[in-house]
Structure formats: structure tokens, C-alpha cells
Amino acid sequence: MNNKIDFYFDFISPYTYIGHKKIEKDGLGINFHYRPILLGGLHKLWNITPQAFIEPKKKFMIMDCEIVSKK
């Protein structure tokens, strides 16, 4: 098994942090090759409105992050 992964992340994404912690917690000895990206730039490039700017999705995202973090 290859234990090295390219980990694309955005510094401001709560899901990036949660996902990273989950992978570490699984204890598979994964070695990360970090690749920072600018998610906002990708949203702009593809003309996508981020969840944080859509009120119902923003509320769900906050609630979801709280639930996942508690687990």
C-alpha cells in the first residue's frame, strides 16, 4: 500500500481540517504531501457561489462542522 498522498487543502476550509484529522486518527501511517489551493479562486474560475454566501447552506455547514467535530 502506498502510504503517501497528495493532500490538496485550502487554509480557510473547515472540511479540510476535519478531513485531515480523520485521516491522521485512522492511524494508517499516511505521509502527506501538502498542496495548498485557493478554493475561492476555483469558485471564481467556475462561477460557483460558495456555501458561505448562501444563507441556508451556510447554516447547515456550520451545524455540520460542529456535529462532525464533536464526534
Coordinates of C-alpha atoms in Angstrom, one line a residue:
M1 CA 0.0 0.0 0.0
N2 CA 1.2 3.5 -0.9
N3 CA 1.2 5.5 2.3
K4 CA 1.9 8.8 0.7
I5 CA -1.0 11.0 -0.6
D6 CA -1.2 14.5 -2.2
F7 CA -3.4 16.4 0.2
Y8 CA -5.0 19.4 -1.5
F9 CA -6.2 21.9 1.0
D10 CA -7.5 25.4 1.5
F11 CA -6.4 27.2 4.7
I12 CA -9.8 28.5 5.4
S13 CA -11.8 25.4 4.8
P14 CA -13.2 23.7 7.9
Y15 CA -13.7 20.5 6.0
T16 CA -10.0 20.4 5.1
Y17 CA -9.1 20.4 8.8
I18 CA -11.7 17.9 9.7
G19 CA -10.7 15.6 6.9
H20 CA -7.0 15.8 7.7
K21 CA -7.7 15.0 11.4
K22 CA -9.8 12.0 10.4
I23 CA -7.1 10.6 8.2
E24 CA -4.5 11.1 10.9
K25 CA -6.8 9.5 13.5
D26 CA -7.2 6.3 11.4
G27 CA -3.6 5.5 12.2
L28 CA -2.6 4.3 8.7
G29 CA 0.7 6.0 8.8
I30 CA -0.1 8.3 5.9
N31 CA 2.6 10.7 4.8
F32 CA 1.1 13.9 3.5
H33 CA 2.4 15.8 0.6
Y34 CA 0.6 19.1 1.2
R35 CA -0.6 21.0 -1.8
P36 CA -2.3 24.3 -0.9
I37 CA -5.0 25.6 -3.2
L38 CA -7.2 28.7 -3.2
L39 CA -10.8 27.3 -3.2
G40 CA -12.2 30.8 -3.7
G41 CA -10.1 31.1 -6.9
L42 CA -11.6 27.8 -8.2
H43 CA -15.1 29.0 -7.3
K44 CA -14.5 32.3 -9.2
L45 CA -13.0 30.4 -12.2
W46 CA -16.0 28.2 -12.5
N47 CA -18.5 30.9 -11.5
I48 CA -19.7 29.0 -8.4
T49 CA -21.2 30.7 -5.4
P50 CA -19.5 29.4 -2.2
Q51 CA -21.7 27.8 0.5
A52 CA -20.7 30.6 3.0
F53 CA -22.6 33.1 0.8
I54 CA -25.8 31.1 0.6
E55 CA -27.6 31.6 3.9
P56 CA -29.4 28.1 4.2
K57 CA -26.2 26.3 3.1
K58 CA -24.1 28.4 5.5
K59 CA -26.3 27.5 8.5
F60 CA -26.1 23.8 7.6
M61 CA -22.4 23.9 7.0
I62 CA -21.8 25.4 10.5
M63 CA -24.1 22.9 12.1
D64 CA -22.5 20.0 10.2
C65 CA -19.0 21.1 11.2
E66 CA -20.0 21.3 14.8
I67 CA -21.5 17.8 14.7
V68 CA -18.5 16.2 13.0
S69 CA -16.0 18.0 15.3
K70 CA -17.8 16.6 18.4
K71 CA -17.5 13.1 17.0

